[in-house]
Amino acid sequence: MAAQESLVFTVTRRAPELITPAKPTPHEYKLLSDIDDQQSHRFRIPVIYFYRKKNDFIDAEKMDPVKVIRDALSRTLVFYYPLAGRVREGAGRKLGVECTGEGVMFIEADADVTIEQLGGDAIQPPFPCMEEILFDVPGYSGVLDCPILLIQVTRLKCGGFIFAVRLNHTVSDAGGLRQFLNAVGEIARGASAPSVSPVWQRELLSARDPPRVTCTHHEYDDVPDTKKTLNPLGNMVHHSFFFGPTEILALRLLVPPHLIKCSTSELLTACLWRCRTSALQPDPEEEVRLLYNVNARGKFNPPLPKGYYGNAFAFPAALTTARKLCENPIGYALELVRKIKNDVTEEYMRSVADLMVLRGRPPSTAVRIFHVSDVSRSRFSDIDFGWGKPVYGGPGRGGVGNRPVAASFYVSCKNKKGENGIVVTVSLPTFVMEKFAVELDGMLKNNEHLVINNTSPPTKSAL
């Protein structure tokens, strides 16, 4: 279960400080790619890790995570020196990084709470006191002319700690952030250099000359909010839902035979999109959209370099009406999800980059959308600073930029039974969340008797 949001504890923070590279680094200006500097990437990704106390060596009490991580950050920034710089905006709203070596923002903190109080081995978002364990330093949390990374390490009274980070999304995506944090972990554990050398080369994803849009990109449609569907943030509640083997099998029993090879992510997305739309109760003929993040690193020929840590994903859009989505069998939504996922090719990515230049970097559509980001295979839970793998590692809450109402993250996690599964974060107005939970529960329970009576074990793809 997720930690109780009502849990209150005290966090004592020291003054923020800038961590600079351990050695002098080049002072130069590096352009971001045209996939990087989209308007929709101008926000900060919050990612959080919870670690237990390390008990397997005599000097455990002397092992201070703040000191270890602060030192490792400084040494890692020698290799990832652009992250110690500042994002600047040039002509045509084009973004670049001035490698100034000014450093990343770092906060040392202590909290009077234990891992067990936060949920133990079953920690899941949303987390209590999120603003306290990832403090938003006034004046330093923007996109331009601010530290690219804001990191807080909070010691817990049980001997464990919380590592929380906000990343300027214009510089890296989830894969790029994981690569950097893995490098910090390697150096914290004694390595002299990262095992994967960082690669900038943002020109690989810059617009062509001349730019030409060759694919359809409904994710950037300018949709008027004629019915005022964008809800004020103050009305939002945040919950997470766990999908283990039993729940996934129940959903798979809804899938028609010709789609049985669908991935768990595709299936979850189709089911959640339908439940969410039904809960929102839009006009039946109203157009609704799904935006689905697709990792494009392997779509290029040749593939992007292994150490590339820029943004390398697209979020293609599926369109339908609320009536068609909610009244058709789940196979209808599933086919829409699979189609847009397969639409993302190298040419699609080139077309997105060209569209950014030709249309002045338009924002993505924010009206009647459901935006899904599956980071369950991003290996966030592998980050080891010397205390082993985290109890939880992944996004701090649902939301994409300034649209938390529309977005969900999928994160690998365990429940209190020790089952491996996927946690889905959902943000909705209170009254809609209640309807969403009923819709989802109904979808799962309709097949409950089939799951109980099913003698065949779940397939590998169902787990």
Tab-separated table of C-alpha atoms in Angstrom:
chain	number	residue	atom	x	y	z
A	1	MET	CA	0.000	0.000	0.000
A	2	ALA	CA	1.045	3.589	-0.437
A	3	ALA	CA	2.267	5.446	2.618
A	4	GLN	CA	-0.521	7.331	4.355
A	5	GLU	CA	-0.651	10.855	2.976
A	6	SER	CA	-1.926	11.964	6.359
A	7	LEU	CA	1.369	10.965	7.998
A	8	VAL	CA	3.121	14.075	9.262
A	9	PHE	CA	6.765	14.294	10.243
A	10	THR	CA	9.389	16.970	10.718
A	11	VAL	CA	12.163	17.553	8.197
A	12	THR	CA	15.132	19.698	9.220
A	13	ARG	CA	17.078	21.058	6.275
A	14	ARG	CA	20.431	22.764	6.120
A	15	ALA	CA	21.022	25.675	3.769
A	16	PRO	CA	21.089	24.646	0.083
A	17	GLU	CA	24.560	24.459	-1.466
A	18	LEU	CA	25.956	24.131	-4.962
A	19	ILE	CA	27.967	20.975	-5.695
A	20	THR	CA	30.518	21.698	-8.408
A	21	PRO	CA	32.629	19.283	-10.478
A	22	ALA	CA	35.638	17.943	-8.559
A	23	LYS	CA	37.981	19.106	-11.330
A	24	PRO	CA	37.967	22.005	-13.808
A	25	THR	CA	35.658	21.343	-16.777
A	26	PRO	CA	35.297	22.981	-20.204
A	27	HIS	CA	33.376	26.263	-20.421
A	28	GLU	CA	31.452	25.931	-23.650
A	29	TYR	CA	27.945	26.248	-25.089
A	30	LYS	CA	26.123	23.089	-26.153
A	31	LEU	CA	22.860	23.194	-28.093
A	32	LEU	CA	20.042	20.918	-27.045
A	33	SER	CA	18.308	18.852	-29.714
A	34	ASP	CA	14.931	19.735	-31.222
A	35	ILE	CA	13.473	16.780	-29.325
A	36	ASP	CA	14.948	18.137	-26.080
A	37	ASP	CA	13.758	21.714	-26.178
A	38	GLN	CA	10.059	21.211	-26.753
A	39	GLN	CA	7.734	23.484	-24.814
A	40	SER	CA	6.232	20.363	-23.230
A	41	HIS	CA	9.609	19.499	-21.669
A	42	ARG	CA	9.977	22.796	-19.847
A	43	PHE	CA	9.386	21.433	-16.371
A	44	ARG	CA	11.193	19.357	-13.749
A	45	ILE	CA	10.861	15.587	-13.288
A	46	PRO	CA	10.615	14.580	-9.601
A	47	VAL	CA	12.184	11.171	-8.846
A	48	ILE	CA	12.577	9.670	-5.380
A	49	TYR	CA	14.401	6.728	-3.773
A	50	PHE	CA	14.001	5.161	-0.325
A	51	TYR	CA	16.921	3.182	1.169
A	52	ARG	CA	17.180	1.022	4.246
A	53	LYS	CA	20.034	1.181	6.757
A	54	LYS	CA	23.111	-0.762	5.682
A	55	ASN	CA	23.924	-3.468	8.229
A	56	ASP	CA	26.533	-5.645	6.570
A	57	PHE	CA	29.717	-3.962	7.785
A	58	ILE	CA	31.147	-2.865	11.121
A	59	ASP	CA	31.327	0.867	10.422
A	60	ALA	CA	27.712	1.187	9.233
A	61	GLU	CA	27.015	3.929	11.765
A	62	LYS	CA	29.844	6.004	10.293
A	63	MET	CA	28.510	5.660	6.742
A	64	ASP	CA	26.837	9.010	6.107
A	65	PRO	CA	24.756	9.013	2.884
A	66	VAL	CA	24.964	12.796	2.662
A	67	LYS	CA	28.760	12.771	2.640
A	68	VAL	CA	29.026	9.773	0.297
A	69	ILE	CA	26.542	11.108	-2.262
A	70	ARG	CA	27.801	14.693	-2.103
A	71	ASP	CA	31.332	13.505	-2.885
A	72	ALA	CA	30.184	11.103	-5.619
A	73	LEU	CA	28.114	13.845	-7.254
A	74	SER	CA	31.097	16.141	-7.429
A	75	ARG	CA	33.253	13.476	-9.059
A	76	THR	CA	30.523	12.330	-11.461
A	77	LEU	CA	29.957	15.890	-12.676
A	78	VAL	CA	33.469	15.865	-14.094
A	79	PHE	CA	32.154	13.414	-16.697
A	80	TYR	CA	28.655	14.901	-16.945
A	81	TYR	CA	29.844	18.506	-16.763
A	82	PRO	CA	26.943	19.971	-18.834
A	83	LEU	CA	24.649	19.096	-15.904
A	84	ALA	CA	26.650	21.539	-13.776
A	85	GLY	CA	25.803	24.330	-16.237
A	86	ARG	CA	22.703	26.395	-16.963
A	87	VAL	CA	20.033	26.195	-19.674
A	88	ARG	CA	19.860	29.362	-21.777
A	89	GLU	CA	17.361	30.467	-24.416
A	90	GLY	CA	18.518	31.867	-27.725
A	91	ALA	CA	16.948	33.090	-30.965
A	92	GLY	CA	13.757	31.299	-31.981
A	93	ARG	CA	13.369	30.014	-28.388
A	94	LYS	CA	16.189	27.577	-29.118
A	95	LEU	CA	17.671	26.134	-25.921
A	96	GLY	CA	21.244	25.282	-25.109
A	97	VAL	CA	23.376	24.563	-22.080
A	98	GLU	CA	26.117	26.950	-21.074
A	99	CYS	CA	28.674	24.730	-19.343
A	100	THR	CA	29.574	27.111	-16.541
A	101	GLY	CA	30.546	24.575	-13.885
A	102	GLU	CA	28.349	26.422	-11.358
A	103	GLY	CA	27.060	23.113	-10.038
A	104	VAL	CA	23.877	21.347	-9.028
A	105	MET	CA	21.730	22.320	-6.045
A	106	PHE	CA	22.133	20.026	-3.027
A	107	ILE	CA	20.237	19.941	0.261
A	108	GLU	CA	21.196	17.990	3.372
A	109	ALA	CA	18.272	17.075	5.631
A	110	ASP	CA	17.088	14.883	8.503
A	111	ALA	CA	13.573	13.553	9.168
A	112	ASP	CA	12.064	12.104	12.348
A	113	VAL	CA	10.397	9.179	10.560
A	114	THR	CA	11.348	5.600	9.709
A	115	ILE	CA	11.125	3.486	6.572
A	116	GLU	CA	8.497	1.340	8.284
A	117	GLN	CA	6.295	4.358	8.988
A	118	LEU	CA	6.548	5.290	5.322
A	119	GLY	CA	5.355	1.869	4.186
A	120	GLY	CA	8.252	-0.525	4.721
A	121	ASP	CA	8.953	-2.810	1.782
A	122	ALA	CA	5.688	-1.764	0.146
A	123	ILE	CA	6.369	1.978	-0.199
A	124	GLN	CA	4.337	3.415	-3.052
A	125	PRO	CA	3.391	6.905	-4.236
A	126	PRO	CA	1.855	9.308	-3.398
A	127	PHE	CA	4.267	10.081	-0.577
A	128	PRO	CA	3.522	12.154	2.536
A	129	CYS	CA	5.279	15.494	2.928
A	130	MET	CA	6.627	15.313	-0.620
A	131	GLU	CA	7.362	19.045	-0.572
A	132	GLU	CA	9.522	18.528	2.527
A	133	ILE	CA	11.622	15.635	1.215
A	134	LEU	CA	12.161	17.377	-2.115
A	135	PHE	CA	12.212	21.035	-1.154
A	136	ASP	CA	11.610	23.516	-3.960
A	137	VAL	CA	14.333	26.103	-3.300
A	138	PRO	CA	12.840	29.556	-4.055
A	139	GLY	CA	14.456	31.162	-7.075
A	140	TYR	CA	16.244	27.996	-8.159
A	141	SER	CA	13.474	25.773	-9.506
A	142	GLY	CA	12.877	27.250	-12.950
A	143	VAL	CA	13.968	25.917	-16.328
A	144	LEU	CA	16.168	28.762	-17.570
A	145	ASP	CA	19.285	30.077	-15.804
A	146	CYS	CA	18.842	27.709	-12.827
A	147	PRO	CA	20.624	24.564	-11.609
A	148	ILE	CA	19.702	21.665	-13.890
A	149	LEU	CA	19.471	19.266	-10.943
A	150	LEU	CA	18.068	19.842	-7.468
A	151	ILE	CA	18.940	16.995	-5.069
A	152	GLN	CA	17.957	16.419	-1.453
A	153	VAL	CA	19.340	13.622	0.730
A	154	THR	CA	17.285	13.113	3.888
A	155	ARG	CA	18.530	10.863	6.673
A	156	LEU	CA	15.827	8.877	8.491
A	157	LYS	CA	15.853	8.068	12.196
A	158	CYS	CA	16.005	4.325	11.422
A	159	GLY	CA	19.381	4.761	9.693
A	160	GLY	CA	17.972	4.691	6.171
A	161	PHE	CA	17.654	7.701	3.894
A	162	ILE	CA	15.688	9.273	1.054
A	163	PHE	CA	17.346	10.467	-2.140
A	164	ALA	CA	15.135	12.856	-4.107
A	165	VAL	CA	15.923	14.741	-7.305
A	166	ARG	CA	14.282	17.196	-9.662
A	167	LEU	CA	15.670	17.214	-13.196
A	168	ASN	CA	15.200	19.887	-15.843
A	169	HIS	CA	13.410	17.754	-18.441
A	170	THR	CA	14.795	19.726	-21.390
A	171	VAL	CA	18.214	18.200	-20.725
A	172	SER	CA	17.392	14.511	-20.179
A	173	ASP	CA	14.558	12.024	-20.079
A	174	ALA	CA	13.995	9.181	-17.600
A	175	GLY	CA	16.585	6.998	-19.338
A	176	GLY	CA	19.175	9.771	-19.294
A	177	LEU	CA	18.559	10.514	-15.623
A	178	ARG	CA	18.859	6.834	-14.705
A	179	GLN	CA	22.176	6.675	-16.594
A	180	PHE	CA	23.526	9.644	-14.650
A	181	LEU	CA	22.334	8.354	-11.269
A	182	ASN	CA	23.799	4.937	-12.011
A	183	ALA	CA	27.128	6.671	-12.645
A	184	VAL	CA	26.836	8.479	-9.298
A	185	GLY	CA	26.148	5.127	-7.656
A	186	GLU	CA	29.155	3.464	-9.303
A	187	ILE	CA	31.486	6.236	-8.174
A	188	ALA	CA	29.959	6.228	-4.694
A	189	ARG	CA	30.847	2.525	-4.500
A	190	GLY	CA	34.461	3.144	-5.466
A	191	ALA	CA	34.674	3.340	-9.262
A	192	SER	CA	36.997	5.934	-10.770
A	193	ALA	CA	34.780	6.507	-13.813
A	194	PRO	CA	31.268	5.544	-15.031
A	195	SER	CA	31.015	2.166	-16.776
A	196	VAL	CA	29.040	3.885	-19.561
A	197	SER	CA	30.680	7.034	-20.898
A	198	PRO	CA	28.196	9.911	-21.362
A	199	VAL	CA	27.482	10.980	-24.944
A	200	TRP	CA	26.096	14.456	-25.723
A	201	GLN	CA	25.744	14.516	-29.557
A	202	ARG	CA	22.372	16.281	-29.484
A	203	GLU	CA	22.757	17.029	-33.197
A	204	LEU	CA	21.620	13.428	-33.775
A	205	LEU	CA	18.073	14.506	-32.939
A	206	SER	CA	18.072	17.990	-34.402
A	207	ALA	CA	15.823	19.099	-37.259
A	208	ARG	CA	16.726	18.355	-40.858
A	209	ASP	CA	17.698	21.017	-43.394
A	210	PRO	CA	15.237	21.823	-44.787
A	211	PRO	CA	12.763	20.632	-42.122
A	212	ARG	CA	9.742	18.661	-43.345
A	213	VAL	CA	6.859	17.161	-41.392
A	214	THR	CA	6.165	13.744	-42.880
A	215	CYS	CA	3.970	12.124	-40.191
A	216	THR	CA	0.726	12.944	-38.447
A	217	HIS	CA	1.224	14.417	-34.960
A	218	HIS	CA	-2.124	14.823	-33.210
A	219	GLU	CA	-0.242	15.229	-29.925
A	220	TYR	CA	0.484	18.833	-30.964
A	221	ASP	CA	-3.005	19.743	-32.177
A	222	ASP	CA	-4.274	23.093	-30.926
A	223	VAL	CA	-7.509	21.967	-29.256
A	224	PRO	CA	-9.689	24.729	-27.738
A	225	ASP	CA	-10.948	24.042	-24.227
A	226	THR	CA	-14.505	25.076	-25.041
A	227	LYS	CA	-16.019	23.089	-22.162
A	228	LYS	CA	-13.447	24.130	-19.538
A	229	THR	CA	-12.223	20.580	-18.938
A	230	LEU	CA	-8.912	21.655	-17.417
A	231	ASN	CA	-9.497	21.374	-13.680
A	232	PRO	CA	-7.852	23.645	-11.093
A	233	LEU	CA	-4.934	21.919	-9.393
A	234	GLY	CA	-6.335	22.517	-5.931
A	235	ASN	CA	-9.138	20.032	-6.579
A	236	MET	CA	-6.782	17.164	-7.345
A	237	VAL	CA	-6.229	14.039	-5.277
A	238	HIS	CA	-3.411	11.569	-5.946
A	239	HIS	CA	-3.683	7.801	-5.552
A	240	SER	CA	-1.802	4.735	-6.707
A	241	PHE	CA	-3.194	1.388	-7.812
A	242	PHE	CA	-1.236	-1.879	-7.669
A	243	PHE	CA	-1.471	-4.443	-10.454
A	244	GLY	CA	0.072	-7.784	-9.519
A	245	PRO	CA	-0.169	-11.149	-11.325
A	246	THR	CA	-3.817	-11.672	-10.301
A	247	GLU	CA	-4.979	-8.258	-11.499
A	248	ILE	CA	-3.046	-8.490	-14.775
A	249	LEU	CA	-4.501	-11.936	-15.485
A	250	ALA	CA	-8.018	-10.625	-14.806
A	251	LEU	CA	-7.469	-7.885	-17.388
A	252	ARG	CA	-5.930	-10.289	-19.887
A	253	LEU	CA	-9.108	-12.339	-19.855
A	254	LEU	CA	-10.787	-9.321	-21.479
A	255	VAL	CA	-8.413	-9.375	-24.463
A	256	PRO	CA	-9.654	-10.836	-27.773
A	257	PRO	CA	-7.572	-13.729	-29.201
A	258	HIS	CA	-5.958	-11.696	-32.001
A	259	LEU	CA	-4.487	-9.257	-29.454
A	260	ILE	CA	-3.381	-11.777	-26.825
A	261	LYS	CA	0.313	-10.987	-27.427
A	262	CYS	CA	-0.122	-7.395	-26.268
A	263	SER	CA	2.268	-6.136	-23.600
A	264	THR	CA	1.193	-5.520	-20.022
A	265	SER	CA	1.815	-1.807	-20.531
A	266	GLU	CA	-0.439	-1.674	-23.590
A	267	LEU	CA	-3.191	-3.575	-21.769
A	268	LEU	CA	-3.033	-1.396	-18.654
A	269	THR	CA	-3.131	1.732	-20.773
A	270	ALA	CA	-6.201	0.624	-22.711
A	271	CYS	CA	-8.078	-0.337	-19.527
A	272	LEU	CA	-7.123	2.767	-17.558
A	273	TRP	CA	-7.940	5.120	-20.442
A	274	ARG	CA	-11.396	3.610	-20.714
A	275	CYS	CA	-12.040	3.668	-16.922
A	276	ARG	CA	-10.793	7.220	-16.597
A	277	THR	CA	-12.868	8.505	-19.509
A	278	SER	CA	-15.985	6.806	-18.158
A	279	ALA	CA	-15.371	8.347	-14.724
A	280	LEU	CA	-14.998	11.847	-16.198
A	281	GLN	CA	-18.327	11.436	-18.019
A	282	PRO	CA	-17.665	13.681	-21.024
A	283	ASP	CA	-20.296	14.201	-23.716
A	284	PRO	CA	-20.500	10.930	-25.700
A	285	GLU	CA	-19.442	12.567	-28.974
A	286	GLU	CA	-16.604	14.514	-27.395
A	287	GLU	CA	-13.152	13.743	-28.762
A	288	VAL	CA	-10.723	12.228	-26.260
A	289	ARG	CA	-6.996	11.619	-26.661
A	290	LEU	CA	-4.393	9.266	-25.276
A	291	LEU	CA	-0.736	10.383	-25.238
A	292	TYR	CA	1.582	7.403	-24.748
A	293	ASN	CA	5.312	7.829	-24.142
A	294	VAL	CA	7.407	5.623	-26.444
A	295	ASN	CA	11.156	5.140	-25.981
A	296	ALA	CA	12.747	5.651	-29.414
A	297	ARG	CA	16.367	4.830	-28.561
A	298	GLY	CA	16.223	1.559	-30.460
A	299	LYS	CA	14.231	2.947	-33.399
A	300	PHE	CA	17.205	4.518	-35.156
A	301	ASN	CA	19.498	2.906	-37.703
A	302	PRO	CA	22.157	2.920	-36.463
A	303	PRO	CA	20.796	3.100	-32.869
A	304	LEU	CA	21.613	6.105	-30.740
A	305	PRO	CA	24.951	5.714	-28.909
A	306	LYS	CA	24.731	3.726	-25.675
A	307	GLY	CA	25.742	6.679	-23.516
A	308	TYR	CA	23.325	9.188	-25.078
A	309	TYR	CA	21.487	10.899	-22.224
A	310	GLY	CA	19.242	13.373	-24.017
A	311	ASN	CA	15.512	13.094	-24.567
A	312	ALA	CA	14.791	10.256	-26.972
A	313	PHE	CA	11.085	9.543	-26.778
A	314	ALA	CA	7.856	10.546	-28.467
A	315	PHE	CA	4.310	10.679	-27.128
A	316	PRO	CA	2.040	9.887	-30.108
A	317	ALA	CA	-1.675	10.511	-29.708
A	318	ALA	CA	-4.650	8.224	-30.251
A	319	LEU	CA	-8.003	9.903	-30.971
A	320	THR	CA	-11.549	8.634	-30.608
A	321	THR	CA	-14.869	9.702	-29.131
A	322	ALA	CA	-15.880	9.036	-25.555
A	323	ARG	CA	-18.778	6.897	-26.781
A	324	LYS	CA	-16.602	4.634	-28.946
A	325	LEU	CA	-13.994	4.254	-26.209
A	326	CYS	CA	-16.448	3.409	-23.434
A	327	GLU	CA	-19.033	1.350	-25.336
A	328	ASN	CA	-16.724	-0.854	-27.419
A	329	PRO	CA	-14.990	-3.953	-26.001
A	330	ILE	CA	-11.526	-3.334	-24.544
A	331	GLY	CA	-9.960	-4.637	-27.769
A	332	TYR	CA	-10.969	-1.364	-29.458
A	333	ALA	CA	-8.871	0.780	-27.098
A	334	LEU	CA	-6.072	-1.786	-27.129
A	335	GLU	CA	-5.765	-1.620	-30.907
A	336	LEU	CA	-5.539	2.178	-30.740
A	337	VAL	CA	-2.751	1.943	-28.138
A	338	ARG	CA	-0.778	-0.622	-30.139
A	339	LYS	CA	-1.099	1.398	-33.339
A	340	ILE	CA	0.337	4.625	-31.967
A	341	LYS	CA	3.133	2.693	-30.250
A	342	ASN	CA	4.073	1.092	-33.579
A	343	ASP	CA	3.840	4.460	-35.355
A	344	VAL	CA	7.021	5.659	-33.624
A	345	THR	CA	9.900	5.102	-36.049
A	346	GLU	CA	13.079	6.970	-36.885
A	347	GLU	CA	11.119	8.935	-39.478
A	348	TYR	CA	8.496	9.806	-36.870
A	349	MET	CA	11.178	11.231	-34.579
A	350	ARG	CA	12.711	13.215	-37.448
A	351	SER	CA	9.258	14.567	-38.255
A	352	VAL	CA	8.719	15.679	-34.626
A	353	ALA	CA	12.044	17.536	-34.614
A	354	ASP	CA	11.156	19.260	-37.885
A	355	LEU	CA	7.704	20.193	-36.612
A	356	MET	CA	9.292	21.911	-33.605
A	357	VAL	CA	11.278	24.199	-35.905
A	358	LEU	CA	8.488	24.861	-38.413
A	359	ARG	CA	5.782	25.572	-35.808
A	360	GLY	CA	7.807	27.429	-33.206
A	361	ARG	CA	7.968	24.594	-30.623
A	362	PRO	CA	4.250	24.260	-29.867
A	363	PRO	CA	3.093	22.742	-26.573
A	364	SER	CA	1.447	19.346	-26.604
A	365	THR	CA	-2.317	19.131	-26.450
A	366	ALA	CA	-3.677	19.569	-22.924
A	367	VAL	CA	-7.432	19.215	-23.476
A	368	ARG	CA	-9.296	15.932	-22.850
A	369	ILE	CA	-6.118	13.879	-22.746
A	370	PHE	CA	-4.745	10.975	-20.739
A	371	HIS	CA	-0.928	10.972	-20.765
A	372	VAL	CA	0.853	7.747	-19.838
A	373	SER	CA	4.555	7.301	-19.057
A	374	ASP	CA	5.655	3.718	-18.424
A	375	VAL	CA	8.961	3.755	-16.538
A	376	SER	CA	8.509	0.262	-15.096
A	377	ARG	CA	11.412	-0.971	-17.238
A	378	SER	CA	13.635	2.066	-16.789
A	379	ARG	CA	15.579	0.249	-14.035
A	380	PHE	CA	15.222	3.115	-11.578
A	381	SER	CA	15.156	0.488	-8.837
A	382	ASP	CA	18.724	-0.581	-9.704
A	383	ILE	CA	20.391	2.606	-8.420
A	384	ASP	CA	22.837	1.638	-5.656
A	385	PHE	CA	24.830	4.289	-3.771
A	386	GLY	CA	26.406	1.646	-1.530
A	387	TRP	CA	23.304	0.731	0.476
A	388	GLY	CA	21.982	-1.809	-1.997
A	389	LYS	CA	18.919	-1.380	-4.158
A	390	PRO	CA	16.179	0.983	-2.958
A	391	VAL	CA	12.916	-0.117	-1.389
A	392	TYR	CA	11.305	2.150	-3.978
A	393	GLY	CA	12.782	4.052	-6.902
A	394	GLY	CA	10.777	6.063	-9.394
A	395	PRO	CA	8.597	9.141	-9.958
A	396	GLY	CA	7.375	10.962	-6.887
A	397	ARG	CA	3.824	11.499	-8.131
A	398	GLY	CA	1.687	11.506	-11.241
A	399	GLY	CA	1.679	14.443	-13.593
A	400	VAL	CA	3.410	15.785	-16.663
A	401	GLY	CA	4.544	19.370	-16.336
A	402	ASN	CA	1.616	21.524	-15.301
A	403	ARG	CA	-0.970	18.862	-16.166
A	404	PRO	CA	-1.065	16.409	-13.234
A	405	VAL	CA	-4.760	15.774	-13.872
A	406	ALA	CA	-3.927	14.107	-17.180
A	407	ALA	CA	-0.907	11.928	-16.460
A	408	SER	CA	-0.057	8.571	-14.970
A	409	PHE	CA	3.257	6.814	-14.366
A	410	TYR	CA	3.796	3.051	-14.305
A	411	VAL	CA	6.477	1.972	-11.819
A	412	SER	CA	7.787	-1.485	-10.863
A	413	CYS	CA	7.016	-2.148	-7.210
A	414	LYS	CA	6.104	-4.737	-4.566
A	415	ASN	CA	3.000	-4.954	-2.429
A	416	LYS	CA	2.806	-6.017	1.223
A	417	LYS	CA	2.530	-9.656	0.165
A	418	GLY	CA	5.912	-9.366	-1.528
A	419	GLU	CA	4.386	-9.736	-4.996
A	420	ASN	CA	6.090	-7.969	-7.877
A	421	GLY	CA	3.831	-5.790	-9.944
A	422	ILE	CA	3.223	-2.365	-11.403
A	423	VAL	CA	2.020	0.656	-9.471
A	424	VAL	CA	0.044	3.207	-11.460
A	425	THR	CA	-0.196	6.776	-10.189
A	426	VAL	CA	-3.463	8.577	-10.895
A	427	SER	CA	-4.387	12.230	-10.303
A	428	LEU	CA	-8.027	13.297	-10.586
A	429	PRO	CA	-10.576	15.523	-8.860
A	430	THR	CA	-11.902	13.843	-5.695
A	431	PHE	CA	-15.365	12.980	-6.991
A	432	VAL	CA	-13.929	11.654	-10.271
A	433	MET	CA	-11.339	9.521	-8.441
A	434	GLU	CA	-14.137	7.747	-6.584
A	435	LYS	CA	-15.889	6.954	-9.875
A	436	PHE	CA	-12.595	5.847	-11.440
A	437	ALA	CA	-11.949	3.391	-8.580
A	438	VAL	CA	-15.447	1.930	-9.018
A	439	GLU	CA	-14.961	1.564	-12.787
A	440	LEU	CA	-11.601	-0.153	-12.337
A	441	ASP	CA	-12.873	-2.403	-9.566
A	442	GLY	CA	-15.774	-3.449	-11.755
A	443	MET	CA	-13.481	-4.291	-14.655
A	444	LEU	CA	-11.308	-6.470	-12.395
A	445	LYS	CA	-14.137	-8.159	-10.493
A	446	ASN	CA	-16.096	-9.085	-13.610
A	447	ASN	CA	-13.377	-11.653	-14.279
A	448	GLU	CA	-12.595	-12.544	-10.669
A	449	HIS	CA	-14.330	-15.937	-10.891
A	450	LEU	CA	-12.462	-16.739	-14.101
A	451	VAL	CA	-9.110	-15.959	-12.441
A	452	ILE	CA	-9.911	-18.149	-9.435
A	453	ASN	CA	-10.970	-21.050	-11.662
A	454	ASN	CA	-8.145	-20.644	-14.151
A	455	THR	CA	-5.754	-23.570	-13.730
A	456	SER	CA	-3.143	-22.281	-16.169
A	457	PRO	CA	-0.342	-20.106	-14.760
A	458	PRO	CA	-0.034	-16.560	-16.112
A	459	THR	CA	2.162	-16.251	-19.184
A	460	LYS	CA	5.507	-14.517	-18.853
A	461	SER	CA	4.157	-11.469	-20.680
A	462	ALA	CA	1.341	-11.191	-18.143
A	463	LEU	CA	3.646	-10.599	-15.198
